PDB file of C-alpha atoms in Angstrom:
ATOM      1  CA  MET A 612      74.063 -16.676  60.434  1.00 56.00           C
ATOM      2  CA  ARG A 613      72.509 -13.757  62.363  1.00 69.00           C
ATOM      3  CA  CYS A 614      70.897 -12.228  59.296  1.00 75.00           C
ATOM      4  CA  TRP A 615      67.586 -11.509  57.601  1.00 81.00           C
ATOM      5  CA  ILE A 616      66.498 -13.695  54.690  1.00 83.00           C
ATOM      6  CA  VAL A 617      64.817 -11.627  51.963  1.00 85.00           C
ATOM      7  CA  LEU A 618      62.966 -13.539  49.237  1.00 81.00           C
ATOM      8  CA  ASP A 619      60.852 -10.885  47.542  1.00 87.00           C
ATOM      9  CA  PRO A 620      62.618  -9.954  44.240  1.00 86.00           C
ATOM     10  CA  THR A 621      61.639  -6.285  44.493  1.00 91.00           C
ATOM     11  CA  GLU A 622      63.031  -6.001  47.995  1.00 91.00           C
ATOM     12  CA  VAL A 623      66.212  -7.860  46.997  1.00 87.00           C
ATOM     13  CA  LEU A 624      66.873  -5.358  44.187  1.00 85.00           C
ATOM     14  CA  ARG A 625      66.132  -2.423  46.483  1.00 88.00           C
ATOM     15  CA  LEU A 626      68.593  -3.734  49.064  1.00 85.00           C
ATOM     16  CA  LEU A 627      71.299  -4.445  46.497  1.00 78.00           C
ATOM     17  CA  ARG A 628      71.032  -0.890  45.168  1.00 79.00           C
ATOM     18  CA  HIS A 629      71.119   0.724  48.606  1.00 81.00           C
ATOM     19  CA  PRO A 630      74.242   2.907  48.996  1.00 76.00           C
ATOM     20  CA  GLY A 631      74.688   1.708  52.568  1.00 75.00           C
ATOM     21  CA  LEU A 632      75.150  -1.911  51.522  1.00 75.00           C
ATOM     22  CA  ILE A 633      78.839  -2.756  51.520  1.00 75.00           C
ATOM     23  CA  CYS A 634      80.859  -5.959  51.463  1.00 76.00           C
ATOM     24  CA  GLU A 635      82.737  -6.577  54.674  1.00 73.00           C
ATOM     25  CA  ASP A 636      86.374  -7.584  54.368  1.00 77.00           C
ATOM     26  CA  ILE A 637      86.645 -10.986  56.073  1.00 82.00           C
ATOM     27  CA  GLY A 638      90.435 -10.961  55.809  1.00 82.00           C
ATOM     28  CA  PRO A 639      91.088  -9.540  59.297  1.00 84.00           C
ATOM     29  CA  ALA A 640      88.751 -12.130  60.877  1.00 84.00           C
ATOM     30  CA  ILE A 641      90.581 -14.950  59.088  1.00 87.00           C
ATOM     31  CA  ASP A 642      93.950 -13.517  60.122  1.00 88.00           C
ATOM     32  CA  ALA A 643      92.879 -13.238  63.759  1.00 88.00           C
ATOM     33  CA  VAL A 644      91.695 -16.854  63.979  1.00 88.00           C
ATOM     34  CA  ALA A 645      94.716 -18.142  62.025  1.00 89.00           C
ATOM     35  CA  SER A 646      97.102 -16.297  64.334  1.00 91.00           C
ATOM     36  CA  ARG A 647      95.374 -17.430  67.512  1.00 91.00           C
ATOM     37  CA  TYR A 648      95.306 -21.127  66.600  1.00 92.00           C
ATOM     38  CA  GLY A 649      98.436 -21.380  64.473  1.00 92.00           C
ATOM     39  CA  GLU A 650      96.572 -22.080  61.221  1.00 92.00           C
ATOM     40  CA  ARG A 651      97.521 -20.917  57.724  1.00 90.00           C
ATOM     41  CA  PHE A 652      94.176 -20.996  55.866  1.00 92.00           C
ATOM     42  CA  GLY A 653      95.925 -20.298  52.564  1.00 92.00           C
ATOM     43  CA  LYS A 654      92.989 -21.350  50.369  1.00 91.00           C
ATOM     44  CA  LEU A 655      90.489 -19.453  52.491  1.00 89.00           C
ATOM     45  CA  ARG A 656      92.589 -16.274  52.402  1.00 89.00           C
ATOM     46  CA  HIS A 657      92.922 -16.587  48.628  1.00 90.00           C
ATOM     47  CA  ALA A 658      89.206 -17.250  48.109  1.00 87.00           C
ATOM     48  CA  ALA A 659      88.363 -14.060  49.999  1.00 84.00           C
ATOM     49  CA  ARG A 660      90.188 -12.142  47.236  1.00 85.00           C
ATOM     50  CA  ILE A 661      88.465 -13.763  44.216  1.00 86.00           C
ATOM     51  CA  MET A 662      84.772 -13.766  45.191  1.00 84.00           C
ATOM     52  CA  PRO A 663      82.829 -10.777  43.820  1.00 80.00           C
ATOM     53  CA  LEU A 664      80.461 -10.931  46.810  1.00 77.00           C
ATOM     54  CA  LEU A 665      83.419 -10.148  49.066  1.00 79.00           C
ATOM     55  CA  MET A 666      84.760  -7.263  47.008  1.00 79.00           C
ATOM     56  CA  GLU A 667      83.934  -3.569  46.631  1.00 79.00           C
ATOM     57  CA  GLY A 668      84.450  -0.899  43.971  1.00 79.00           C
ATOM     58  CA  ASP A 669      86.659  -1.510  40.954  1.00 84.00           C
ATOM     59  CA  ALA A 670      87.737  -4.974  42.074  1.00 81.00           C
ATOM     60  CA  HIS A 671      84.119  -6.061  42.395  1.00 79.00           C
ATOM     61  CA  GLN A 672      83.222  -4.667  38.970  1.00 83.00           C
ATOM     62  CA  ARG A 673      86.212  -6.353  37.324  1.00 86.00           C
ATOM     63  CA  LEU A 674      85.412  -9.760  38.801  1.00 84.00           C
ATOM     64  CA  ARG A 675      81.718  -9.419  37.957  1.00 83.00           C
ATOM     65  CA  ARG A 676      82.591  -8.489  34.367  1.00 87.00           C
ATOM     66  CA  GLU A 677      84.961 -11.443  33.966  1.00 85.00           C
ATOM     67  CA  MET A 678      82.390 -13.842  35.377  1.00 82.00           C
ATOM     68  CA  ALA A 679      79.638 -12.428  33.156  1.00 84.00           C
ATOM     69  CA  GLU A 680      81.838 -12.854  30.075  1.00 85.00           C
ATOM     70  CA  PHE A 681      82.599 -16.429  31.106  1.00 81.00           C
ATOM     71  CA  MET A 682      78.888 -17.211  31.546  1.00 80.00           C
ATOM     72  CA  THR A 683      77.893 -15.486  28.297  1.00 82.00           C
ATOM     73  CA  ASP A 684      80.301 -17.610  26.278  1.00 78.00           C
ATOM     74  CA  ARG A 685      78.453 -20.742  27.425  1.00 79.00           C
ATOM     75  CA  ARG A 686      74.903 -19.326  27.562  1.00 82.00           C
ATOM     76  CA  ASN A 687      73.524 -20.716  24.291  1.00 80.00           C
ATOM     77  CA  ALA A 688      75.031 -24.154  24.813  1.00 80.00           C
ATOM     78  CA  LEU A 689      73.565 -24.296  28.327  1.00 84.00           C
ATOM     79  CA  LEU A 690      70.118 -23.221  27.151  1.00 86.00           C
ATOM     80  CA  ASP A 691      70.128 -26.057  24.627  1.00 86.00           C
ATOM     81  CA  ARG A 692      71.122 -28.593  27.261  1.00 87.00           C
ATOM     82  CA  ILE A 693      68.918 -27.555  30.179  1.00 87.00           C
ATOM     83  CA  PRO A 694      65.682 -29.228  28.930  1.00 87.00           C
ATOM     84  CA  LEU A 695      67.547 -32.515  28.431  1.00 88.00           C
ATOM     85  CA  LEU A 696      69.187 -32.301  31.856  1.00 88.00           C
ATOM     86  CA  LEU A 697      65.853 -31.556  33.507  1.00 85.00           C
ATOM     87  CA  GLU A 698      64.228 -34.509  31.773  1.00 85.00           C
ATOM     88  CA  GLN A 699      67.068 -36.770  32.883  1.00 86.00           C
ATOM     89  CA  HIS A 700      67.201 -35.686  36.518  1.00 84.00           C
ATOM     90  CA  CYS A 701      63.445 -35.389  37.049  1.00 82.00           C
ATOM     91  CA  ASP A 702      62.999 -39.014  36.040  1.00 79.00           C
ATOM     92  CA  ALA A 703      63.114 -39.939  39.737  1.00 73.00           C
ATOM     93  CA  LEU A 704      59.752 -38.188  40.131  1.00 74.00           C
ATOM     94  CA  ARG A 705      58.200 -40.765  37.830  1.00 75.00           C
ATOM     95  CA  GLN A 706      60.068 -43.794  39.108  1.00 75.00           C
ATOM     96  CA  LEU A 707      59.850 -43.472  42.909  1.00 72.00           C
ATOM     97  CA  ARG A 708      56.964 -43.113  45.354  1.00 76.00           C
ATOM     98  CA  GLU A 709      59.027 -40.900  47.667  1.00 82.00           C
ATOM     99  CA  VAL A 710      61.749 -38.533  46.512  1.00 81.00           C
ATOM    100  CA  ASP A 711      64.264 -36.348  48.330  1.00 86.00           C
ATOM    101  CA  LEU A 712      64.131 -33.462  45.860  1.00 84.00           C
ATOM    102  CA  VAL A 713      67.340 -31.805  47.045  1.00 85.00           C
ATOM    103  CA  ALA A 714      69.483 -34.949  47.208  1.00 83.00           C
ATOM    104  CA  GLN A 715      68.017 -36.897  44.268  1.00 86.00           C
ATOM    105  CA  VAL A 716      67.036 -34.140  41.830  1.00 87.00           C
ATOM    106  CA  PHE A 717      68.407 -30.668  42.553  1.00 87.00           C
ATOM    107  CA  LYS A 718      71.986 -31.519  43.581  1.00 85.00           C
ATOM    108  CA  PRO A 719      72.653 -33.933  40.668  1.00 86.00           C
ATOM    109  CA  PHE A 720      71.047 -31.482  38.221  1.00 89.00           C
ATOM    110  CA  VAL A 721      73.116 -28.519  39.440  1.00 87.00           C
ATOM    111  CA  CYS A 722      76.343 -30.554  39.431  1.00 84.00           C
ATOM    112  CA  GLU A 723      75.664 -31.598  35.846  1.00 85.00           C
ATOM    113  CA  LEU A 724      74.791 -28.026  34.898  1.00 87.00           C
ATOM    114  CA  PHE A 725      78.106 -26.743  36.225  1.00 83.00           C
ATOM    115  CA  SER A 726      79.933 -29.521  34.411  1.00 82.00           C
ATOM    116  CA  GLU A 727      78.315 -28.237  31.218  1.00 83.00           C
ATOM    117  CA  LEU A 728      79.255 -24.683  32.148  1.00 82.00           C
ATOM    118  CA  VAL A 729      82.961 -25.493  32.404  1.00 78.00           C
ATOM    119  CA  GLU A 730      82.808 -28.010  29.518  1.00 78.00           C
ATOM    120  CA  SER A 731      84.169 -30.804  31.645  1.00 76.00           C
ATOM    121  CA  ARG A 732      82.584 -33.393  33.877  1.00 73.00           C
ATOM    122  CA  ILE A 733      83.977 -32.474  37.267  1.00 66.00           C
ATOM    123  CA  LEU A 734      82.681 -33.978  40.470  1.00 60.00           C
ATOM    124  CA  LEU A 735      82.022 -31.230  42.967  1.00 60.00           C
ATOM    125  CA  PRO A 736      83.715 -32.574  46.097  1.00 54.00           C
ATOM    126  CA  PHE A 737      81.755 -30.809  48.829  1.00 59.00           C
ATOM    127  CA  GLU A 738      78.422 -32.197  50.028  1.00 60.00           C
ATOM    128  CA  ARG A 739      77.823 -29.829  52.921  1.00 60.00           C
ATOM    129  CA  VAL A 740      77.227 -26.095  52.848  1.00 57.00           C
ATOM    130  CA  ALA A 741      80.449 -25.340  54.729  1.00 63.00           C
ATOM    131  CA  ILE A 742      82.241 -23.851  51.732  1.00 72.00           C
ATOM    132  CA  THR A 743      79.459 -21.377  50.994  1.00 73.00           C
ATOM    133  CA  ARG A 744      79.666 -20.075  54.543  1.00 77.00           C
ATOM    134  CA  ILE A 745      82.759 -18.165  53.474  1.00 77.00           C
ATOM    135  CA  PHE A 746      80.306 -15.257  53.168  1.00 74.00           C
ATOM    136  CA  ASP A 747      79.462 -15.438  56.890  1.00 73.00           C
ATOM    137  CA  ARG A 748      81.584 -13.205  59.128  1.00 70.00           C
ATOM    138  CA  TYR A 749      80.850 -15.388  62.183  1.00 75.00           C
ATOM    139  CA  LEU A 750      83.012 -18.370  61.239  1.00 77.00           C
ATOM    140  CA  SER A 751      84.039 -20.900  63.856  1.00 84.00           C
ATOM    141  CA  LEU A 752      87.436 -22.557  63.773  1.00 88.00           C
ATOM    142  CA  HIS A 753      85.764 -25.865  62.861  1.00 87.00           C
ATOM    143  CA  THR A 754      83.906 -24.279  59.936  1.00 86.00           C
ATOM    144  CA  MET A 755      87.016 -22.497  58.679  1.00 88.00           C
ATOM    145  CA  ARG A 756      88.918 -25.784  58.686  1.00 91.00           C
ATOM    146  CA  ALA A 757      86.061 -27.424  56.767  1.00 88.00           C
ATOM    147  CA  ILE A 758      86.033 -24.601  54.193  1.00 87.00           C
ATOM    148  CA  GLU A 759      89.819 -24.808  53.786  1.00 91.00           C
ATOM    149  CA  LYS A 760      89.589 -28.573  53.165  1.00 89.00           C
ATOM    150  CA  ASP A 761      86.696 -28.241  50.707  1.00 87.00           C
ATOM    151  CA  LEU A 762      88.381 -25.414  48.800  1.00 89.00           C
ATOM    152  CA  ALA A 763      91.559 -27.469  48.425  1.00 90.00           C
ATOM    153  CA  ALA A 764      89.516 -30.399  47.068  1.00 87.00           C
ATOM    154  CA  LEU A 765      87.583 -28.120  44.709  1.00 87.00           C
ATOM    155  CA  TYR A 766      90.752 -26.508  43.315  1.00 89.00           C
ATOM    156  CA  GLU A 767      92.255 -29.956  42.777  1.00 88.00           C
ATOM    157  CA  ALA A 768      89.106 -31.200  41.004  1.00 85.00           C
ATOM    158  CA  VAL A 769      89.012 -28.153  38.715  1.00 88.00           C
ATOM    159  CA  ARG A 770      92.727 -28.298  37.867  1.00 88.00           C
ATOM    160  CA  ARG A 771      92.619 -32.029  37.104  1.00 86.00           C
ATOM    161  CA  GLY A 772      89.291 -32.215  35.310  1.00 82.00           C
ATOM    162  CA  CYS A 773      88.732 -28.900  33.544  1.00 85.00           C
ATOM    163  CA  PRO A 774      90.712 -27.977  30.404  1.00 83.00           C
ATOM    164  CA  LYS A 775      89.493 -24.378  30.739  1.00 81.00           C
ATOM    165  CA  ALA A 776      91.488 -24.074  33.972  1.00 83.00           C
ATOM    166  CA  SER A 777      94.682 -23.442  32.037  1.00 86.00           C
ATOM    167  CA  THR A 778      95.844 -20.469  34.115  1.00 89.00           C
ATOM    168  CA  ASP A 779      95.592 -19.396  37.749  1.00 90.00           C
ATOM    169  CA  SER A 780      93.075 -16.675  36.839  1.00 88.00           C
ATOM    170  CA  SER A 781      90.830 -19.027  34.851  1.00 88.00           C
ATOM    171  CA  THR A 782      90.965 -21.569  37.689  1.00 90.00           C
ATOM    172  CA  ASP A 783      89.992 -18.855  40.180  1.00 90.00           C
ATOM    173  CA  LEU A 784      87.110 -17.805  37.938  1.00 88.00           C
ATOM    174  CA  ILE A 785      85.721 -21.336  37.731  1.00 87.00           C
ATOM    175  CA  VAL A 786      86.076 -21.886  41.480  1.00 88.00           C
ATOM    176  CA  ALA A 787      84.340 -18.577  42.217  1.00 87.00           C
ATOM    177  CA  ALA A 788      81.488 -19.412  39.822  1.00 85.00           C
ATOM    178  CA  VAL A 789      80.986 -22.807  41.444  1.00 83.00           C
ATOM    179  CA  VAL A 790      81.126 -21.496  45.015  1.00 83.00           C
ATOM    180  CA  ILE A 791      78.768 -18.595  44.341  1.00 82.00           C
ATOM    181  CA  GLY A 792      76.405 -20.463  42.048  1.00 81.00           C
ATOM    182  CA  ARG A 793      76.128 -24.029  43.288  1.00 80.00           C
ATOM    183  CA  ASP A 794      74.394 -23.730  46.672  1.00 78.00           C
ATOM    184  CA  SER A 795      72.490 -20.577  45.716  1.00 82.00           C
ATOM    185  CA  LEU A 796      70.997 -22.340  42.675  1.00 86.00           C
ATOM    186  CA  ILE A 797      70.099 -25.420  44.728  1.00 85.00           C
ATOM    187  CA  ALA A 798      68.455 -23.175  47.336  1.00 83.00           C
ATOM    188  CA  THR A 799      66.599 -21.192  44.653  1.00 86.00           C
ATOM    189  CA  LEU A 800      65.221 -24.371  43.109  1.00 87.00           C
ATOM    190  CA  ALA A 801      64.203 -25.744  46.499  1.00 86.00           C
ATOM    191  CA  GLU A 802      62.504 -22.488  47.515  1.00 86.00           C
ATOM    192  CA  SER A 803      60.682 -22.115  44.188  1.00 87.00           C
ATOM    193  CA  ILE A 804      59.465 -25.711  44.005  1.00 85.00           C
ATOM    194  CA  GLY A 805      58.616 -25.813  47.710  1.00 85.00           C
ATOM    195  CA  THR A 806      56.521 -22.646  47.468  1.00 87.00           C
ATOM    196  CA  THR A 807      54.722 -23.934  44.371  1.00 88.00           C
ATOM    197  CA  LEU A 808      53.956 -27.335  45.924  1.00 86.00           C
ATOM    198  CA  ALA A 809      52.687 -25.713  49.142  1.00 89.00           C
ATOM    199  CA  ALA A 810      50.382 -23.464  47.114  1.00 89.00           C
ATOM    200  CA  ASN A 811      48.990 -26.503  45.279  1.00 90.00           C
ATOM    201  CA  SER A 812      48.638 -28.922  48.183  1.00 88.00           C
ATOM    202  CA  GLY A 813      46.533 -31.957  47.309  1.00 86.00           C
ATOM    203  CA  ARG A 814      46.966 -31.662  43.545  1.00 86.00           C
ATOM    204  CA  ARG A 815      48.781 -34.141  41.317  1.00 83.00           C
ATOM    205  CA  ILE A 816      52.260 -32.926  40.343  1.00 76.00           C
ATOM    206  CA  ASP A 817      51.496 -33.319  36.629  1.00 77.00           C
ATOM    207  CA  SER A 818      48.557 -30.901  36.979  1.00 84.00           C
ATOM    208  CA  ILE A 819      50.576 -28.108  38.594  1.00 83.00           C
ATOM    209  CA  GLU A 820      51.894 -25.209  36.505  1.00 82.00           C
ATOM    210  CA  PHE A 821      55.444 -24.648  37.701  1.00 77.00           C
ATOM    211  CA  PRO A 822      57.361 -21.354  37.265  1.00 71.00           C
ATOM    212  CA  GLY A 823      59.104 -21.105  33.897  1.00 63.00           C
TER     213      GLY A 823
END
């Protein structure tokens, strides 16, 4: 993606607060590729207008506020459910000798968590990270087609399976929350657990103190 990866929380906050950090409008890049190859990319164009990470100024603040209100409404219910979900999805650690943490634990856990968030059991239709690459300005035609397909499937899944998606704006909000949160949460879990396991190499898992 031609970028730096910053993991230190202090540095992340410092970067986010830097006045020189701006969100680049990916609209012109989408338009250029669409025009050159005769594509429409309707879902991709629309998604670029509803993701807070792609917005600046008042539009960014409005979308962030709406998403925060949406999350806050479900916060207490999620906090009550998280220990049960963790117990359920970490069962593989006790049952199997070898475990793919991302595929067998993190992904199912995060999918279930987002189902709880939107109060409906929706199956997130995208397995790859293509859809999250909407935040990458260097998108190939192949990747843009993959994102367009995944976005269409995600919108359809949300509209069919989520009662909260009763309006276009509420549907957009849910889609934005899933796109922004799903892969980033999976990556955060993988990074946190991976770092902890590496720091405790040779120890039994049940003797390791994991981050709370």
